[in-house]
Tab-separated table of C-alpha atoms in Angstrom:
chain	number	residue	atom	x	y	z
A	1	UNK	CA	77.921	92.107	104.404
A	2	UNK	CA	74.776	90.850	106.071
A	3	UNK	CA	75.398	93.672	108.815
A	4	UNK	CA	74.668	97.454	108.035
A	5	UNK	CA	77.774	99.613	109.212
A	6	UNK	CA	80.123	97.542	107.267
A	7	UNK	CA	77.935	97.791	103.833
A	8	UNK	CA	77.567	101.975	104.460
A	9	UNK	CA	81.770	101.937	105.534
A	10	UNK	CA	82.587	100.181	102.007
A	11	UNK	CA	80.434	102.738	100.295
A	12	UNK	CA	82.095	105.461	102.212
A	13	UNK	CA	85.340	104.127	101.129
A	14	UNK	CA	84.638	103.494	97.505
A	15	UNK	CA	82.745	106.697	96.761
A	16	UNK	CA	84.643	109.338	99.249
A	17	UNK	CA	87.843	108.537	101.023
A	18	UNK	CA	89.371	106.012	98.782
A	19	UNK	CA	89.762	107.844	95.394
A	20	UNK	CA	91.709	110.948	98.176
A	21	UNK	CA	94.014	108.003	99.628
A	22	UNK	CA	94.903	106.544	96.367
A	23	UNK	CA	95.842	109.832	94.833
A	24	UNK	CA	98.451	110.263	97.714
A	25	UNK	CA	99.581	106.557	97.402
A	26	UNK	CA	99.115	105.813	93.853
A	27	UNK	CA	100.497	102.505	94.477
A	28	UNK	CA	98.421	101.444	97.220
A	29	UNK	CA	95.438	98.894	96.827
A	30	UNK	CA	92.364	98.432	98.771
A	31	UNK	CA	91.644	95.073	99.467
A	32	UNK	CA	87.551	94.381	100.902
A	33	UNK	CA	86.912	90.852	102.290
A	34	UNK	CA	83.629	89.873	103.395
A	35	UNK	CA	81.310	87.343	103.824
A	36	UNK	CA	77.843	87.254	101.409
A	37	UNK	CA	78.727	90.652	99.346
A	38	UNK	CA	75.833	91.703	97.422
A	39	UNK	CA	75.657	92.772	93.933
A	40	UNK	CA	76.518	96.338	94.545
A	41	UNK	CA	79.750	95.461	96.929
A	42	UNK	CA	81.059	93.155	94.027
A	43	UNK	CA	80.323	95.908	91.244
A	44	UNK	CA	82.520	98.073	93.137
A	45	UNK	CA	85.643	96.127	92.376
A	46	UNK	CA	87.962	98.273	90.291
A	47	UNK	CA	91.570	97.112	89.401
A	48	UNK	CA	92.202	100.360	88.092
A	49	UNK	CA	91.982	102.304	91.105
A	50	UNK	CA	93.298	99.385	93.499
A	51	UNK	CA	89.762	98.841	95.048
A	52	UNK	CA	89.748	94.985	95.552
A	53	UNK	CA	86.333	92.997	96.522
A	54	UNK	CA	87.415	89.540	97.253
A	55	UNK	CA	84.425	88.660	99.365
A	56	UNK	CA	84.975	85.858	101.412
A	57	UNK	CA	88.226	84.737	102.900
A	58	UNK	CA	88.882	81.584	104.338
A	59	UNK	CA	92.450	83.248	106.512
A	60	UNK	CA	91.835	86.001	107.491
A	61	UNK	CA	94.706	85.875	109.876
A	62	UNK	CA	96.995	85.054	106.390
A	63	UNK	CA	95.199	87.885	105.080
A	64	UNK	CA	96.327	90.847	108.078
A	65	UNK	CA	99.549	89.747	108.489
A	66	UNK	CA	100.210	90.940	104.786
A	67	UNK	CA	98.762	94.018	105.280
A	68	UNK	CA	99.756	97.316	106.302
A	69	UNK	CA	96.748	99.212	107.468
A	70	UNK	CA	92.886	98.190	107.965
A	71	UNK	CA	90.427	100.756	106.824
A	72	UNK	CA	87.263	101.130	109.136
A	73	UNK	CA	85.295	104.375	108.707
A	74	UNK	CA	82.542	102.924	110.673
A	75	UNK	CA	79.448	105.805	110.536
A	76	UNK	CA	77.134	103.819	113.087
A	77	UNK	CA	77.053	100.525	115.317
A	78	UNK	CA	77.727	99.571	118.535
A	79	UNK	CA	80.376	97.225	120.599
A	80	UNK	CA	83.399	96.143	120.620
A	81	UNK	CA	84.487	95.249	116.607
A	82	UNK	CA	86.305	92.112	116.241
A	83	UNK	CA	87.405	93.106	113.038
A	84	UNK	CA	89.885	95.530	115.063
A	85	UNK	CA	90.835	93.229	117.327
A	86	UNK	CA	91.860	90.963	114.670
A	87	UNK	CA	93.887	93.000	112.726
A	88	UNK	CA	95.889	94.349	115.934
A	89	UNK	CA	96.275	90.305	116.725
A	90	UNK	CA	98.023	90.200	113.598
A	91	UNK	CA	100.175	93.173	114.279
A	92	UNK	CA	98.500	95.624	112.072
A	93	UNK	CA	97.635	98.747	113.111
A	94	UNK	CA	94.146	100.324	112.509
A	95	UNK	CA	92.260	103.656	111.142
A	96	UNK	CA	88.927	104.056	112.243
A	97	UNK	CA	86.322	106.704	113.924
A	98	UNK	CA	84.862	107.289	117.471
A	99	UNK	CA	82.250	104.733	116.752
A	100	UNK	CA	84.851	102.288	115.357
A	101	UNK	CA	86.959	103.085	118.707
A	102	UNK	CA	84.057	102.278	121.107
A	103	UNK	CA	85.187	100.082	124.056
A	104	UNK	CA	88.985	100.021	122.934
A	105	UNK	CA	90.822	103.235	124.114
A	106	UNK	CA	93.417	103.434	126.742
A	107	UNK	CA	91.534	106.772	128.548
A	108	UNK	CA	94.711	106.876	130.792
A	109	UNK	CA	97.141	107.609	127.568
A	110	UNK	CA	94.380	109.817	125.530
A	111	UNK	CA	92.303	112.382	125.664
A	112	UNK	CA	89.277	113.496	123.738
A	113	UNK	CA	86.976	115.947	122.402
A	114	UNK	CA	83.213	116.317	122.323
A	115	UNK	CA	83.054	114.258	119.384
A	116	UNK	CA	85.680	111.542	120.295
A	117	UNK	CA	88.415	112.666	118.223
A	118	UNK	CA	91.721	111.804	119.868
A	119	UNK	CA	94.395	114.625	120.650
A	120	UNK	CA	96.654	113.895	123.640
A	121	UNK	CA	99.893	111.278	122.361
A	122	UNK	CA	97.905	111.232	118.332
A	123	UNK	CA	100.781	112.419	116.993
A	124	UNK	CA	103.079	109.039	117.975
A	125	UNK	CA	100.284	106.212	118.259
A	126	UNK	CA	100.877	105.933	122.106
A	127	UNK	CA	96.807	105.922	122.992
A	128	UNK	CA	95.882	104.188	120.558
A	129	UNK	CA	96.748	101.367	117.967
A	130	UNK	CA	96.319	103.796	114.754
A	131	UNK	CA	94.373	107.005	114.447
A	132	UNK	CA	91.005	107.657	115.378
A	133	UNK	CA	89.300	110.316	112.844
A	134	UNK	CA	86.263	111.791	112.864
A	135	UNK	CA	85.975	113.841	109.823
A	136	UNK	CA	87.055	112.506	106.133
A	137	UNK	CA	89.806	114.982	105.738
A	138	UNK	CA	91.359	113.509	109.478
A	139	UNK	CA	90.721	109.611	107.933
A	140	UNK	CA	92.813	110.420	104.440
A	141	UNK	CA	95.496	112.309	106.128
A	142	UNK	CA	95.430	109.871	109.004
A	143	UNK	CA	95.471	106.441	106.667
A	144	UNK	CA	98.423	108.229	104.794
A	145	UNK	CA	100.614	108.775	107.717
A	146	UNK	CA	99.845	105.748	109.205
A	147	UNK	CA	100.637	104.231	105.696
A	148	UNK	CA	103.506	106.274	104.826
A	149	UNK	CA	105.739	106.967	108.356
A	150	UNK	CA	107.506	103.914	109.515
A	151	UNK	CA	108.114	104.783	113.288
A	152	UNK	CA	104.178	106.059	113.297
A	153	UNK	CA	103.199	102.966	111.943
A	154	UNK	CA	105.250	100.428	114.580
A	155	UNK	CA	104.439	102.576	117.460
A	156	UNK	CA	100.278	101.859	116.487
A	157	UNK	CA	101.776	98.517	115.951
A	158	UNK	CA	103.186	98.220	119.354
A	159	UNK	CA	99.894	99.875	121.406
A	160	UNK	CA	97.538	97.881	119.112
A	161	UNK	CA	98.964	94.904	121.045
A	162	UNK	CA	99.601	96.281	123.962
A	163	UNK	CA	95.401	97.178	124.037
A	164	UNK	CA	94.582	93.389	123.611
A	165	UNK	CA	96.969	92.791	126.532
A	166	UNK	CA	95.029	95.197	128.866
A	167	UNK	CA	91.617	95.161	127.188
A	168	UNK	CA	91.329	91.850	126.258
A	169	UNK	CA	93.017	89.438	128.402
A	170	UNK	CA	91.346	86.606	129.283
A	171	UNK	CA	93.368	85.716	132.419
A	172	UNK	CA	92.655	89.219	133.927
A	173	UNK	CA	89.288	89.767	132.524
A	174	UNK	CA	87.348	85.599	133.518
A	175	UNK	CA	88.081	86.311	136.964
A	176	UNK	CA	85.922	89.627	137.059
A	177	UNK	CA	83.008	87.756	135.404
A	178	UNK	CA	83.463	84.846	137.745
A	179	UNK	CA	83.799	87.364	140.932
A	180	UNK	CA	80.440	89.256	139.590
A	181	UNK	CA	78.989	86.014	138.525
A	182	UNK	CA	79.625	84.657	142.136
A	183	UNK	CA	78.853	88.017	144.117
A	184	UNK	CA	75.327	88.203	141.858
A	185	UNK	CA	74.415	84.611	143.079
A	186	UNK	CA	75.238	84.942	146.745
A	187	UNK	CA	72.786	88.344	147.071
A	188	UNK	CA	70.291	86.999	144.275
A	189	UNK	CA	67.352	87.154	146.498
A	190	UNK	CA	67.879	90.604	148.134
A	191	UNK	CA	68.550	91.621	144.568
A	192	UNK	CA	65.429	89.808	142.785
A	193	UNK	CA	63.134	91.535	145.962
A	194	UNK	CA	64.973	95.081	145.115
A	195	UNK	CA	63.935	94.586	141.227
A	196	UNK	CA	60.990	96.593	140.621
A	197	UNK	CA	61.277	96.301	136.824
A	198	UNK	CA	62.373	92.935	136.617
A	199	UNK	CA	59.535	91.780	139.055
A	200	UNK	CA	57.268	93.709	136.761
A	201	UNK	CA	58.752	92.521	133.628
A	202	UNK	CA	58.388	88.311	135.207
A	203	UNK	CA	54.591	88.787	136.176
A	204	UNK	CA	54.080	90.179	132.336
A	205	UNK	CA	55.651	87.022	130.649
A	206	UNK	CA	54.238	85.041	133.501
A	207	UNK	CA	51.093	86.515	132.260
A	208	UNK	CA	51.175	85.903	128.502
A	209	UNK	CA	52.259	82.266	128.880
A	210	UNK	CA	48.822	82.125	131.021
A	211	UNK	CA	46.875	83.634	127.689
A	212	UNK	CA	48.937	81.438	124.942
A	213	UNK	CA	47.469	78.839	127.220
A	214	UNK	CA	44.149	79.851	126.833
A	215	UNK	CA	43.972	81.034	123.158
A	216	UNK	CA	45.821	77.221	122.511
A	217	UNK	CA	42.898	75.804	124.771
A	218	UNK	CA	39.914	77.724	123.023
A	219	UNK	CA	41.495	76.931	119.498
A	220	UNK	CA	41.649	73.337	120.337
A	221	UNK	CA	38.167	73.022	121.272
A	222	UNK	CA	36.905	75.084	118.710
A	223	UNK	CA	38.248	72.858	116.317
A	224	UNK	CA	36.693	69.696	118.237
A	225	UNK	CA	33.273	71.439	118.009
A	226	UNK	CA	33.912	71.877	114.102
A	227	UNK	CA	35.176	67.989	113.603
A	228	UNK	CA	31.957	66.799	115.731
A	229	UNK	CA	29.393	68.663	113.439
């Protein structure tokens, strides 16, 4: 909980989308697991209302592959979120927003709008592994079906795996780092002469390890003056 988006997403949750998801699935529970939750993440536990606050787990993997959906109504952020790809390791399929989505899309199978809301194959999981939702309405109704609808929920299942095969395989994906890795080094001079910003950007550093020098060297022999007095 040391990291922004996932503090505002449980907040989201507890105050907003939650309390609409648990009055469609009365029996449902929220679990939240998280490393260093504050004060406010821990008063938020409610068994009433099936909003759990474990805090930290040591298995996570133990802890997906008992559950049925992960939650992540992700506002802001950037990258790829390993949270996602753990839970589709573990064979559990995933609600989240555009932002949440960001990197991990099969653009082939969907399509999108403006605002990155999915809407070509949303209806059987095929693009992507779970629902992508923009609006709160689209996340309750989309964590309830996803919940709720058994052939839904193994087809998200299915792509949710499928993505880490394509996405995320290491056997596909080291030899494109190696090749650009290997192509960067063999051209690195022509490339280095070409970099007008980078050149720029060397000289500046080059620069202010010059001044360090000097403010180290005038600081020294200030203080030599001071001692000799």
């Amino acid at each position: 909980f040391k990291h922004a988006p996932n503090v505002d997403s449980v907040k989201l949750l507890r105050s907003e989308l939650w309390p609409r998801i648990r009055e469609r699935l009365p029996h449902a529970r929220m679990h939240v697991y998280g490393a260093y939750p504050t004060p406010q993440i821990l008063s938020m536990h409610d068994e009433k209302s099936g909003f759990i606050v474990h805090g930290q787990v040591d298995d996570l993997d133990k802890v997906l592959l008992k559950s049925r959906t992960l939650l992540a109504p992700l506002r802001f952020g950037a990258g790829v979120k390993g949270k996602i790809v753990d839970a589709w390791r573990c064979g559990c399929p995933v609600v989240t927003t555009p932002v949440g989505a960001e990197g991990m899309r099969d653009e082939a199978q969907c399509s999108y709008d403006d605002d990155g809301h999915q809407f070509t194959n949303e209806a059987d999981g095929r693009c992507w592994g779970g629902r992508i939702a923009s609006e709160a309405d689209e996340f309750v109704d989309a964590a309830v079906e996803v919940y709720t609808r058994k052939e839904l929920w193994e087809s998200c299942q299915d792509k949710g795996t499928d993505l880490l095969n394509q996405l995320f395989n290491g056997r596909i994906n080291l030899p494109v780092v190696e090749n650009g890795i290997r192509d960067a080094m063999i051209s690195l001079k022509q490339r280095r002469r070409l970099d007008v910003i980078g050149a720029i950007l060397w000289r500046d550093a080059q620069r202010s390890t010059e001044y360090f020098s000097k403010w180290i060297e005038l600081k020294e022999s200030l203080a030599a003056k001071t001692e000799s007095r």
